[in-house]
């Protein structure tokens, strides 16, 4: 097996071959994860977990992902992408096998801990892809990678729901998931080429994408940048957090909410999750056209926040599944618009300065929110099946008020400038 040194040392035929292999890896990765999603909460409750405990287990997973991500990324810089990708896939397979055999909550938590530490196969595959792809082709290649991976997440929940329409089916689905991850590991071992990181000829663009020192942290620099960013865009930053956190609460313990509200079976839950994923992908394709209809980004952000808030409340109290499904489209569209607007406004506020720091801090805050959202949703679900929706709608309302009172001032200032 040869060695990869950089995209400049790989002929076009070999690069296309490696790229297509990574596309398959991305598809199998998300397909394997998504087929077991409709059963996770139901399996935990069958072992005696309360909604709060189900949420806490989800938060533990999110926390481990947050802290292990930079470590795994740095390790792949030091010993090679292929080797770390293999470890991630094999240990993920082990975690799903343990989950299928779990007879108590302790074993279930152990399986989630292993997943939380090692489930970084997608990001590692992207790092490998970055090293073999020329800079000008990277957006197109990553777009295809994300699209193919998303197909796996769209069809996976439906397949999982049909394979296990009862609690006893968790073992069967977990075994299939384990098998898929092992097949993926075999594909990586047989088809991808390893490189010696010490011999890797990085271009500056690859260096910036893959080999930054993720473990270093300059506290004084961080605080200085944060104070500057906070002064420039605290309102936008707060809206990003509040609206994102509201959506995370809605997504957290989603299958448990469906089971409590609609007495949803794994098959029905799988269909709803797959439908939601399909709508989310479709919404991202048309957000540009919708944005072009607005001359004011703050006004578009306000409308998106209000749409998300109202839809969250409506879905919480929707009496039938068809009405609930109708809300999924509105949620997906508002979320896609929100992310675009917040990113654009953040960059405009910074005027090109500290943009990377701002976006990095925003991502870190949202990662921290992912740790808190599952347990928040679980506690709210203890009181009522509508609890998570009420909490999410409240956060959304606060975010909408902040946009109306503060972010809309940008629009007023632009109007005054145009008049003058």
mmCIF file of C-alpha atoms in Angstrom:
data_model
loop_
_atom_site.group_PDB
_atom_site.id
_atom_site.type_symbol
_atom_site.label_atom_id
_atom_site.label_comp_id
_atom_site.label_asym_id
_atom_site.label_seq_id
_atom_site.Cartn_x
_atom_site.Cartn_y
_atom_site.Cartn_z
ATOM 1 C CA UNK A 1 0.000 0.000 0.000
ATOM 2 C CA UNK A 2 1.437 3.344 -1.054
ATOM 3 C CA UNK A 3 1.729 6.542 0.911
ATOM 4 C CA UNK A 4 -0.203 9.747 0.427
ATOM 5 C CA UNK A 5 1.951 12.863 0.801
ATOM 6 C CA UNK A 6 -0.294 15.566 -0.638
ATOM 7 C CA UNK A 7 -2.923 16.103 -3.328
ATOM 8 C CA UNK A 8 -0.137 17.266 -5.650
ATOM 9 C CA UNK A 9 1.492 13.817 -5.476
ATOM 10 C CA UNK A 10 -1.723 11.939 -6.405
ATOM 11 C CA UNK A 11 -2.838 11.508 -10.002
ATOM 12 C CA UNK A 12 -6.436 12.345 -10.862
ATOM 13 C CA UNK A 13 -7.557 8.715 -11.166
ATOM 14 C CA UNK A 14 -6.240 7.779 -7.717
ATOM 15 C CA UNK A 15 -7.651 10.932 -6.112
ATOM 16 C CA UNK A 16 -11.104 10.211 -7.549
ATOM 17 C CA UNK A 17 -10.850 6.643 -6.262
ATOM 18 C CA UNK A 18 -9.937 7.756 -2.729
ATOM 19 C CA UNK A 19 -12.606 10.468 -2.788
ATOM 20 C CA UNK A 20 -15.316 7.993 -3.804
ATOM 21 C CA UNK A 21 -14.187 5.612 -1.063
ATOM 22 C CA UNK A 22 -14.577 8.408 1.486
ATOM 23 C CA UNK A 23 -18.037 9.183 0.116
ATOM 24 C CA UNK A 24 -19.018 5.575 0.862
ATOM 25 C CA UNK A 25 -17.450 5.846 4.330
ATOM 26 C CA UNK A 26 -19.510 8.974 5.043
ATOM 27 C CA UNK A 27 -22.721 7.330 3.854
ATOM 28 C CA UNK A 28 -22.233 4.140 5.894
ATOM 29 C CA UNK A 29 -21.261 6.166 8.952
ATOM 30 C CA UNK A 30 -24.482 8.208 9.129
ATOM 31 C CA UNK A 31 -26.638 5.335 7.891
ATOM 32 C CA UNK A 32 -25.291 3.095 10.650
ATOM 33 C CA UNK A 33 -25.911 5.717 13.324
ATOM 34 C CA UNK A 34 -29.368 6.688 12.133
ATOM 35 C CA UNK A 35 -30.924 3.211 11.954
ATOM 36 C CA UNK A 36 -30.698 2.878 15.726
ATOM 37 C CA UNK A 37 -31.939 6.405 16.559
ATOM 38 C CA UNK A 38 -35.678 5.524 16.715
ATOM 39 C CA UNK A 39 -34.921 2.974 19.461
ATOM 40 C CA UNK A 40 -32.454 4.763 21.735
ATOM 41 C CA UNK A 41 -34.839 6.511 24.131
ATOM 42 C CA UNK A 42 -37.279 3.601 24.149
ATOM 43 C CA UNK A 43 -34.455 1.201 24.997
ATOM 44 C CA UNK A 44 -33.264 3.408 27.861
ATOM 45 C CA UNK A 45 -36.767 3.714 29.351
ATOM 46 C CA UNK A 46 -37.241 -0.059 29.058
ATOM 47 C CA UNK A 47 -34.183 -0.427 31.306
ATOM 48 C CA UNK A 48 -35.751 1.858 33.898
ATOM 49 C CA UNK A 49 -34.507 5.302 32.892
ATOM 50 C CA UNK A 50 -36.702 8.326 33.563
ATOM 51 C CA UNK A 51 -36.896 11.116 30.926
ATOM 52 C CA UNK A 52 -34.431 13.138 33.025
ATOM 53 C CA UNK A 53 -31.962 10.266 33.067
ATOM 54 C CA UNK A 54 -32.373 9.715 29.335
ATOM 55 C CA UNK A 55 -31.521 13.394 28.860
ATOM 56 C CA UNK A 56 -28.567 13.165 31.231
ATOM 57 C CA UNK A 57 -27.141 10.243 29.259
ATOM 58 C CA UNK A 58 -27.479 12.345 26.113
ATOM 59 C CA UNK A 59 -25.700 15.229 27.797
ATOM 60 C CA UNK A 60 -22.844 12.954 28.867
ATOM 61 C CA UNK A 61 -22.428 11.900 25.241
ATOM 62 C CA UNK A 62 -22.433 15.546 24.081
ATOM 63 C CA UNK A 63 -19.898 16.530 26.725
ATOM 64 C CA UNK A 64 -17.519 13.721 25.790
ATOM 65 C CA UNK A 65 -17.827 14.651 22.113
ATOM 66 C CA UNK A 66 -17.005 18.253 22.960
ATOM 67 C CA UNK A 67 -13.831 17.432 24.915
ATOM 68 C CA UNK A 68 -12.584 14.443 22.911
ATOM 69 C CA UNK A 69 -12.983 16.085 19.484
ATOM 70 C CA UNK A 70 -9.833 18.247 19.635
ATOM 71 C CA UNK A 71 -7.822 15.364 21.129
ATOM 72 C CA UNK A 72 -8.827 12.927 18.392
ATOM 73 C CA UNK A 73 -8.206 15.612 15.759
ATOM 74 C CA UNK A 74 -4.729 16.333 17.091
ATOM 75 C CA UNK A 75 -3.984 12.610 17.308
ATOM 76 C CA UNK A 76 -4.839 12.217 13.632
ATOM 77 C CA UNK A 77 -2.342 15.008 12.882
ATOM 78 C CA UNK A 78 0.367 13.084 14.721
ATOM 79 C CA UNK A 79 -0.168 9.464 13.684
ATOM 80 C CA UNK A 80 -2.254 9.700 10.502
ATOM 81 C CA UNK A 81 -5.903 10.017 9.443
ATOM 82 C CA UNK A 82 -6.381 6.441 8.272
ATOM 83 C CA UNK A 83 -5.186 4.912 11.526
ATOM 84 C CA UNK A 84 -7.361 7.175 13.698
ATOM 85 C CA UNK A 85 -10.341 6.648 11.380
ATOM 86 C CA UNK A 86 -9.938 2.892 11.823
ATOM 87 C CA UNK A 87 -9.862 3.231 15.612
ATOM 88 C CA UNK A 88 -12.951 5.438 15.581
ATOM 89 C CA UNK A 89 -14.931 2.988 13.463
ATOM 90 C CA UNK A 90 -13.870 -0.116 15.402
ATOM 91 C CA UNK A 91 -14.545 1.388 18.829
ATOM 92 C CA UNK A 92 -17.873 2.772 17.586
ATOM 93 C CA UNK A 93 -18.773 -0.761 16.477
ATOM 94 C CA UNK A 94 -17.863 -2.029 19.944
ATOM 95 C CA UNK A 95 -20.048 0.619 21.585
ATOM 96 C CA UNK A 96 -23.101 -0.334 19.513
ATOM 97 C CA UNK A 97 -22.540 -4.027 20.208
ATOM 98 C CA UNK A 98 -22.474 -3.289 23.950
ATOM 99 C CA UNK A 99 -25.621 -1.184 23.589
ATOM 100 C CA UNK A 100 -27.484 -4.044 21.939
ATOM 101 C CA UNK A 101 -26.473 -6.407 24.745
ATOM 102 C CA UNK A 102 -27.146 -3.924 27.566
ATOM 103 C CA UNK A 103 -29.380 -5.368 30.290
ATOM 104 C CA UNK A 104 -29.070 -2.449 32.701
ATOM 105 C CA UNK A 105 -28.430 1.277 32.632
ATOM 106 C CA UNK A 106 -24.783 0.995 33.712
ATOM 107 C CA UNK A 107 -23.900 -1.024 30.618
ATOM 108 C CA UNK A 108 -25.917 1.409 28.488
ATOM 109 C CA UNK A 109 -23.972 4.366 29.906
ATOM 110 C CA UNK A 110 -20.671 2.556 29.247
ATOM 111 C CA UNK A 111 -21.665 2.145 25.601
ATOM 112 C CA UNK A 112 -22.504 5.850 25.338
ATOM 113 C CA UNK A 113 -19.192 6.820 26.937
ATOM 114 C CA UNK A 114 -17.290 4.794 24.336
ATOM 115 C CA UNK A 115 -19.346 6.399 21.544
ATOM 116 C CA UNK A 116 -18.796 9.860 22.992
ATOM 117 C CA UNK A 117 -15.030 9.422 22.987
ATOM 118 C CA UNK A 118 -14.552 7.693 19.641
ATOM 119 C CA UNK A 119 -17.454 8.730 17.385
ATOM 120 C CA UNK A 120 -15.388 11.164 15.315
ATOM 121 C CA UNK A 121 -15.294 9.172 12.101
ATOM 122 C CA UNK A 122 -17.024 11.829 10.003
ATOM 123 C CA UNK A 123 -14.703 14.688 10.997
ATOM 124 C CA UNK A 124 -11.623 12.477 10.526
ATOM 125 C CA UNK A 125 -12.824 11.417 7.074
ATOM 126 C CA UNK A 126 -13.255 15.096 6.179
ATOM 127 C CA UNK A 127 -9.700 15.836 7.333
ATOM 128 C CA UNK A 128 -8.403 13.035 5.075
ATOM 129 C CA UNK A 129 -10.533 14.413 2.242
ATOM 130 C CA UNK A 130 -9.041 17.882 2.745
ATOM 131 C CA UNK A 131 -5.512 16.526 2.360
ATOM 132 C CA UNK A 132 -6.157 14.812 -0.969
ATOM 133 C CA UNK A 133 -8.323 17.551 -2.512
ATOM 134 C CA UNK A 134 -6.993 20.737 -4.174
ATOM 135 C CA UNK A 135 -8.143 23.939 -2.485
ATOM 136 C CA UNK A 136 -10.305 25.152 -5.381
ATOM 137 C CA UNK A 137 -12.177 21.820 -5.545
ATOM 138 C CA UNK A 138 -12.758 21.501 -1.812
ATOM 139 C CA UNK A 139 -16.166 23.249 -1.573
ATOM 140 C CA UNK A 140 -17.619 21.043 -4.323
ATOM 141 C CA UNK A 141 -16.149 17.843 -2.882
ATOM 142 C CA UNK A 142 -17.288 18.624 0.669
ATOM 143 C CA UNK A 143 -20.736 19.519 -0.632
ATOM 144 C CA UNK A 144 -20.989 16.094 -2.261
ATOM 145 C CA UNK A 145 -19.661 14.401 0.864
ATOM 146 C CA UNK A 146 -22.304 16.107 3.020
ATOM 147 C CA UNK A 147 -25.068 15.365 0.521
ATOM 148 C CA UNK A 148 -24.209 11.655 0.272
ATOM 149 C CA UNK A 149 -23.874 11.378 4.050
ATOM 150 C CA UNK A 150 -27.252 13.085 4.461
ATOM 151 C CA UNK A 151 -28.877 10.436 2.258
ATOM 152 C CA UNK A 152 -27.740 7.864 4.819
ATOM 153 C CA UNK A 153 -29.367 9.855 7.606
ATOM 154 C CA UNK A 154 -32.587 10.221 5.613
ATOM 155 C CA UNK A 155 -33.141 6.521 4.886
ATOM 156 C CA UNK A 156 -31.584 5.144 8.072
ATOM 157 C CA UNK A 157 -34.351 5.882 10.607
ATOM 158 C CA UNK A 158 -37.008 4.327 8.348
ATOM 159 C CA UNK A 159 -34.943 1.157 7.938
ATOM 160 C CA UNK A 160 -34.276 1.010 11.691
ATOM 161 C CA UNK A 161 -37.946 1.493 12.513
ATOM 162 C CA UNK A 162 -38.995 -1.363 10.231
ATOM 163 C CA UNK A 163 -36.260 -3.673 11.509
ATOM 164 C CA UNK A 164 -37.313 -3.223 15.141
ATOM 165 C CA UNK A 165 -40.944 -2.401 15.732
ATOM 166 C CA UNK A 166 -40.666 -3.609 19.305
ATOM 167 C CA UNK A 167 -38.204 -3.398 22.200
ATOM 168 C CA UNK A 168 -36.708 -6.833 21.547
ATOM 169 C CA UNK A 169 -35.593 -5.539 18.157
ATOM 170 C CA UNK A 170 -32.877 -3.340 19.697
ATOM 171 C CA UNK A 171 -30.486 -6.310 19.698
ATOM 172 C CA UNK A 172 -31.124 -6.947 16.004
ATOM 173 C CA UNK A 173 -30.693 -3.311 15.009
ATOM 174 C CA UNK A 174 -27.605 -2.864 17.204
ATOM 175 C CA UNK A 175 -26.039 -5.950 15.589
ATOM 176 C CA UNK A 176 -26.715 -4.513 12.109
ATOM 177 C CA UNK A 177 -25.241 -1.158 13.163
ATOM 178 C CA UNK A 178 -22.159 -2.918 14.543
ATOM 179 C CA UNK A 179 -21.796 -4.848 11.287
ATOM 180 C CA UNK A 180 -22.048 -1.661 9.219
ATOM 181 C CA UNK A 181 -19.292 -0.001 11.240
ATOM 182 C CA UNK A 182 -17.057 -3.059 10.889
ATOM 183 C CA UNK A 183 -17.689 -3.103 7.120
ATOM 184 C CA UNK A 184 -16.781 0.572 7.072
ATOM 185 C CA UNK A 185 -13.568 -0.155 8.989
ATOM 186 C CA UNK A 186 -12.702 -2.921 6.506
ATOM 187 C CA UNK A 187 -13.303 -0.495 3.638
ATOM 188 C CA UNK A 188 -10.944 2.034 5.216
ATOM 189 C CA UNK A 189 -8.290 -0.631 5.870
ATOM 190 C CA UNK A 190 -8.416 -2.085 2.346
ATOM 191 C CA UNK A 191 -9.050 0.982 0.203
ATOM 192 C CA UNK A 192 -7.536 4.060 1.848
ATOM 193 C CA UNK A 193 -3.822 4.756 1.838
ATOM 194 C CA UNK A 194 -1.849 5.767 4.896
ATOM 195 C CA UNK A 195 0.631 8.580 5.008
ATOM 196 C CA UNK A 196 3.489 9.315 7.322
ATOM 197 C CA UNK A 197 2.549 12.600 9.034
ATOM 198 C CA UNK A 198 6.225 13.524 9.301
ATOM 199 C CA UNK A 199 6.564 13.365 5.498
ATOM 200 C CA UNK A 200 3.290 15.057 4.682
ATOM 201 C CA UNK A 201 3.803 17.992 2.312
ATOM 202 C CA UNK A 202 1.084 20.367 3.412
ATOM 203 C CA UNK A 203 0.114 23.393 1.427
ATOM 204 C CA UNK A 204 -0.696 26.440 3.576
ATOM 205 C CA UNK A 205 -4.398 25.871 2.930
ATOM 206 C CA UNK A 206 -4.233 22.284 4.175
ATOM 207 C CA UNK A 207 -2.227 23.387 7.192
ATOM 208 C CA UNK A 208 -4.890 25.919 8.123
ATOM 209 C CA UNK A 209 -7.618 23.328 7.654
ATOM 210 C CA UNK A 210 -6.105 20.305 9.370
ATOM 211 C CA UNK A 211 -3.085 20.996 11.553
ATOM 212 C CA UNK A 212 -3.853 23.929 13.810
ATOM 213 C CA UNK A 213 -2.911 23.419 17.425
ATOM 214 C CA UNK A 214 -6.355 22.587 18.745
ATOM 215 C CA UNK A 215 -5.039 21.833 22.225
ATOM 216 C CA UNK A 216 -3.477 25.211 22.860
ATOM 217 C CA UNK A 217 -5.428 27.930 24.602
ATOM 218 C CA UNK A 218 -4.369 31.509 25.223
ATOM 219 C CA UNK A 219 -6.614 32.746 28.039
ATOM 220 C CA UNK A 220 -5.594 36.401 27.819
ATOM 221 C CA UNK A 221 -6.020 36.437 24.034
ATOM 222 C CA UNK A 222 -9.352 34.682 24.334
ATOM 223 C CA UNK A 223 -10.651 37.184 26.888
ATOM 224 C CA UNK A 224 -9.449 40.162 24.839
ATOM 225 C CA UNK A 225 -11.132 38.827 21.696
ATOM 226 C CA UNK A 226 -14.267 37.967 23.611
ATOM 227 C CA UNK A 227 -14.551 41.475 25.085
ATOM 228 C CA UNK A 228 -14.131 42.989 21.619
ATOM 229 C CA UNK A 229 -16.657 40.600 20.065
ATOM 230 C CA UNK A 230 -19.107 41.097 22.919
ATOM 231 C CA UNK A 231 -18.958 44.851 22.404
ATOM 232 C CA UNK A 232 -19.542 44.509 18.661
ATOM 233 C CA UNK A 233 -22.279 41.907 18.614
ATOM 234 C CA UNK A 234 -23.516 40.697 21.977
ATOM 235 C CA UNK A 235 -27.112 40.793 20.710
ATOM 236 C CA UNK A 236 -26.402 38.637 17.649
ATOM 237 C CA UNK A 237 -24.338 36.283 19.784
ATOM 238 C CA UNK A 238 -27.218 35.936 22.276
ATOM 239 C CA UNK A 239 -29.749 35.301 19.485
ATOM 240 C CA UNK A 240 -27.533 32.552 18.076
ATOM 241 C CA UNK A 241 -27.418 30.875 21.463
ATOM 242 C CA UNK A 242 -31.087 31.272 22.388
ATOM 243 C CA UNK A 243 -32.553 30.141 19.071
ATOM 244 C CA UNK A 244 -30.059 27.303 18.692
ATOM 245 C CA UNK A 245 -30.658 26.117 22.244
ATOM 246 C CA UNK A 246 -34.424 26.233 21.669
ATOM 247 C CA UNK A 247 -34.068 23.982 18.635
ATOM 248 C CA UNK A 248 -31.766 21.598 20.496
ATOM 249 C CA UNK A 249 -34.344 21.203 23.270
ATOM 250 C CA UNK A 250 -36.907 20.360 20.599
ATOM 251 C CA UNK A 251 -34.596 17.749 19.048
ATOM 252 C CA UNK A 252 -33.470 16.268 22.372
ATOM 253 C CA UNK A 253 -35.433 13.171 23.419
ATOM 254 C CA UNK A 254 -37.436 13.613 20.203
ATOM 255 C CA UNK A 255 -38.453 9.952 19.925
ATOM 256 C CA UNK A 256 -39.514 9.903 23.596
ATOM 257 C CA UNK A 257 -41.703 12.955 23.000
ATOM 258 C CA UNK A 258 -43.355 11.270 19.995
ATOM 259 C CA UNK A 259 -43.968 8.144 22.025
ATOM 260 C CA UNK A 260 -45.604 10.065 24.879
ATOM 261 C CA UNK A 261 -47.686 12.417 22.703
ATOM 262 C CA UNK A 262 -48.730 10.204 19.790
ATOM 263 C CA UNK A 263 -47.977 6.709 21.160
ATOM 264 C CA UNK A 264 -45.511 6.447 18.294
ATOM 265 C CA UNK A 265 -44.012 3.065 17.415
ATOM 266 C CA UNK A 266 -40.353 2.753 16.301
ATOM 267 C CA UNK A 267 -41.615 2.397 12.717
ATOM 268 C CA UNK A 268 -43.601 5.636 12.893
ATOM 269 C CA UNK A 269 -40.775 7.425 14.699
ATOM 270 C CA UNK A 270 -38.360 6.313 11.999
ATOM 271 C CA UNK A 271 -40.601 7.718 9.278
ATOM 272 C CA UNK A 272 -40.974 11.053 11.095
ATOM 273 C CA UNK A 273 -37.210 11.425 11.698
ATOM 274 C CA UNK A 274 -36.441 10.538 8.074
ATOM 275 C CA UNK A 275 -39.058 13.017 6.860
ATOM 276 C CA UNK A 276 -37.550 15.687 9.098
ATOM 277 C CA UNK A 277 -34.063 15.021 7.688
ATOM 278 C CA UNK A 278 -35.333 15.155 4.106
ATOM 279 C CA UNK A 279 -37.099 18.474 4.724
ATOM 280 C CA UNK A 280 -33.993 19.913 6.411
ATOM 281 C CA UNK A 281 -31.836 19.072 3.380
ATOM 282 C CA UNK A 282 -34.454 20.498 1.011
ATOM 283 C CA UNK A 283 -34.767 23.697 3.053
ATOM 284 C CA UNK A 284 -31.037 24.344 2.878
ATOM 285 C CA UNK A 285 -31.259 24.331 -0.935
ATOM 286 C CA UNK A 286 -33.825 27.144 -1.151
ATOM 287 C CA UNK A 287 -32.672 29.404 1.665
ATOM 288 C CA UNK A 288 -30.629 31.490 -0.780
ATOM 289 C CA UNK A 289 -33.688 32.303 -2.864
ATOM 290 C CA UNK A 290 -35.686 33.317 0.197
ATOM 291 C CA UNK A 291 -32.838 35.515 1.467
ATOM 292 C CA UNK A 292 -32.690 37.302 -1.891
ATOM 293 C CA UNK A 293 -36.283 38.468 -1.395
ATOM 294 C CA UNK A 294 -35.200 40.555 1.623
ATOM 295 C CA UNK A 295 -33.109 43.703 1.391
ATOM 296 C CA UNK A 296 -32.713 43.738 5.176
ATOM 297 C CA UNK A 297 -30.910 40.922 6.997
ATOM 298 C CA UNK A 298 -32.161 42.001 10.472
ATOM 299 C CA UNK A 299 -35.758 41.914 9.237
ATOM 300 C CA UNK A 300 -35.233 38.459 7.718
ATOM 301 C CA UNK A 301 -33.699 37.306 11.018
ATOM 302 C CA UNK A 302 -36.677 38.644 12.972
ATOM 303 C CA UNK A 303 -39.174 36.866 10.735
ATOM 304 C CA UNK A 304 -37.189 33.621 10.985
ATOM 305 C CA UNK A 305 -37.073 33.852 14.800
ATOM 306 C CA UNK A 306 -40.815 34.507 15.010
ATOM 307 C CA UNK A 307 -41.550 31.640 12.613
ATOM 308 C CA UNK A 308 -39.436 29.235 14.660
ATOM 309 C CA UNK A 309 -40.999 30.333 17.959
ATOM 310 C CA UNK A 310 -44.586 30.119 16.752
ATOM 311 C CA UNK A 311 -43.958 26.777 15.042
ATOM 312 C CA UNK A 312 -42.357 25.258 18.147
ATOM 313 C CA UNK A 313 -45.420 26.217 20.175
ATOM 314 C CA UNK A 314 -47.811 24.942 17.489
ATOM 315 C CA UNK A 315 -46.003 21.605 17.159
ATOM 316 C CA UNK A 316 -46.030 21.138 20.913
ATOM 317 C CA UNK A 317 -49.822 21.262 21.003
ATOM 318 C CA UNK A 318 -50.525 19.807 17.546
ATOM 319 C CA UNK A 319 -53.416 17.346 17.978
ATOM 320 C CA UNK A 320 -52.530 15.127 15.008
ATOM 321 C CA UNK A 321 -49.390 13.827 13.315
ATOM 322 C CA UNK A 322 -50.168 15.506 9.938
ATOM 323 C CA UNK A 323 -50.268 18.921 11.639
ATOM 324 C CA UNK A 324 -47.058 18.053 13.494
ATOM 325 C CA UNK A 325 -45.373 17.139 10.190
ATOM 326 C CA UNK A 326 -46.484 20.438 8.663
ATOM 327 C CA UNK A 327 -44.547 22.228 11.407
ATOM 328 C CA UNK A 328 -41.350 20.322 10.579
ATOM 329 C CA UNK A 329 -41.094 22.146 7.255
ATOM 330 C CA UNK A 330 -41.424 25.554 8.903
ATOM 331 C CA UNK A 331 -38.866 24.642 11.585
ATOM 332 C CA UNK A 332 -36.330 23.446 9.004
ATOM 333 C CA UNK A 333 -36.755 26.564 6.893
ATOM 334 C CA UNK A 334 -36.507 28.983 9.820
ATOM 335 C CA UNK A 335 -33.399 27.230 11.176
ATOM 336 C CA UNK A 336 -31.622 27.359 7.804
ATOM 337 C CA UNK A 337 -32.401 31.073 7.455
ATOM 338 C CA UNK A 338 -31.352 31.771 11.049
ATOM 339 C CA UNK A 339 -27.909 30.264 10.592
ATOM 340 C CA UNK A 340 -27.274 32.237 7.397
ATOM 341 C CA UNK A 341 -28.486 35.539 8.886
ATOM 342 C CA UNK A 342 -26.535 35.217 12.128
ATOM 343 C CA UNK A 343 -23.336 34.349 10.257
ATOM 344 C CA UNK A 344 -23.746 37.277 7.825
ATOM 345 C CA UNK A 345 -24.554 39.777 10.588
ATOM 346 C CA UNK A 346 -21.633 38.560 12.697
ATOM 347 C CA UNK A 347 -19.193 39.076 9.827
ATOM 348 C CA UNK A 348 -20.644 42.506 9.040
ATOM 349 C CA UNK A 349 -20.341 43.572 12.684
ATOM 350 C CA UNK A 350 -16.687 42.526 12.821
ATOM 351 C CA UNK A 351 -15.922 44.147 9.453
ATOM 352 C CA UNK A 352 -13.565 41.297 8.636
ATOM 353 C CA UNK A 353 -11.690 41.518 11.956
ATOM 354 C CA UNK A 354 -11.738 38.593 14.411
ATOM 355 C CA UNK A 355 -14.354 36.861 12.259
ATOM 356 C CA UNK A 356 -12.736 33.484 12.825
ATOM 357 C CA UNK A 357 -12.635 34.060 16.560
ATOM 358 C CA UNK A 358 -16.286 35.095 16.627
ATOM 359 C CA UNK A 359 -17.449 32.071 14.647
ATOM 360 C CA UNK A 360 -15.227 29.805 16.731
ATOM 361 C CA UNK A 361 -16.634 31.173 19.981
ATOM 362 C CA UNK A 362 -20.141 30.815 18.603
ATOM 363 C CA UNK A 363 -19.471 27.175 17.746
ATOM 364 C CA UNK A 364 -18.001 26.516 21.202
ATOM 365 C CA UNK A 365 -21.020 28.033 22.932
ATOM 366 C CA UNK A 366 -23.362 25.930 20.799
ATOM 367 C CA UNK A 367 -21.330 22.822 21.614
ATOM 368 C CA UNK A 368 -21.752 23.620 25.292
ATOM 369 C CA UNK A 369 -25.484 24.117 24.680
ATOM 370 C CA UNK A 370 -25.627 20.623 23.176
ATOM 371 C CA UNK A 371 -24.416 19.283 26.502
ATOM 372 C CA UNK A 372 -27.150 21.052 28.459
ATOM 373 C CA UNK A 373 -30.091 20.702 26.057
ATOM 374 C CA UNK A 374 -30.767 16.939 26.456
ATOM 375 C CA UNK A 375 -30.979 17.027 30.247
ATOM 376 C CA UNK A 376 -33.060 20.246 30.104
ATOM 377 C CA UNK A 377 -35.520 18.564 27.751
ATOM 378 C CA UNK A 378 -35.568 15.456 29.925
ATOM 379 C CA UNK A 379 -36.414 17.405 33.093
ATOM 380 C CA UNK A 380 -39.149 19.327 31.248
ATOM 381 C CA UNK A 381 -40.559 16.039 29.945
ATOM 382 C CA UNK A 382 -40.895 14.815 33.534
ATOM 383 C CA UNK A 383 -43.595 17.450 34.109
ATOM 384 C CA UNK A 384 -45.477 17.069 30.822
ATOM 385 C CA UNK A 385 -44.997 15.830 27.273
ATOM 386 C CA UNK A 386 -45.452 19.463 26.248
ATOM 387 C CA UNK A 387 -42.723 20.644 28.661
ATOM 388 C CA UNK A 388 -39.787 20.662 26.186
ATOM 389 C CA UNK A 389 -41.856 22.552 23.611
ATOM 390 C CA UNK A 390 -42.921 25.172 26.145
ATOM 391 C CA UNK A 391 -39.331 25.698 27.307
ATOM 392 C CA UNK A 392 -38.066 25.841 23.712
ATOM 393 C CA UNK A 393 -40.766 28.336 22.722
ATOM 394 C CA UNK A 394 -39.864 30.528 25.705
ATOM 395 C CA UNK A 395 -36.204 30.665 24.650
ATOM 396 C CA UNK A 396 -37.331 31.418 21.102
ATOM 397 C CA UNK A 397 -39.546 34.255 22.296
ATOM 398 C CA UNK A 398 -36.685 35.826 24.246
ATOM 399 C CA UNK A 399 -34.463 35.556 21.156
ATOM 400 C CA UNK A 400 -37.144 37.208 19.004
ATOM 401 C CA UNK A 401 -37.483 40.083 21.508
ATOM 402 C CA UNK A 402 -33.718 40.668 21.441
ATOM 403 C CA UNK A 403 -33.786 40.845 17.632
ATOM 404 C CA UNK A 404 -36.686 43.299 17.723
ATOM 405 C CA UNK A 405 -35.134 45.573 20.375
ATOM 406 C CA UNK A 406 -31.443 45.485 19.447
ATOM 407 C CA UNK A 407 -30.561 43.787 16.146
ATOM 408 C CA UNK A 408 -33.197 45.743 14.216
ATOM 409 C CA UNK A 409 -31.262 48.927 15.088
ATOM 410 C CA UNK A 410 -28.811 47.927 12.351
ATOM 411 C CA UNK A 411 -31.654 48.174 9.873
ATOM 412 C CA UNK A 412 -32.660 51.606 11.212
ATOM 413 C CA UNK A 413 -29.079 52.861 10.906
ATOM 414 C CA UNK A 414 -28.821 51.621 7.314
ATOM 415 C CA UNK A 415 -32.113 53.377 6.465
ATOM 416 C CA UNK A 416 -30.883 56.668 7.942
ATOM 417 C CA UNK A 417 -27.609 56.437 6.007
ATOM 418 C CA UNK A 418 -29.463 55.893 2.769
ATOM 419 C CA UNK A 419 -31.686 58.923 3.460
ATOM 420 C CA UNK A 420 -28.663 61.103 4.127
#
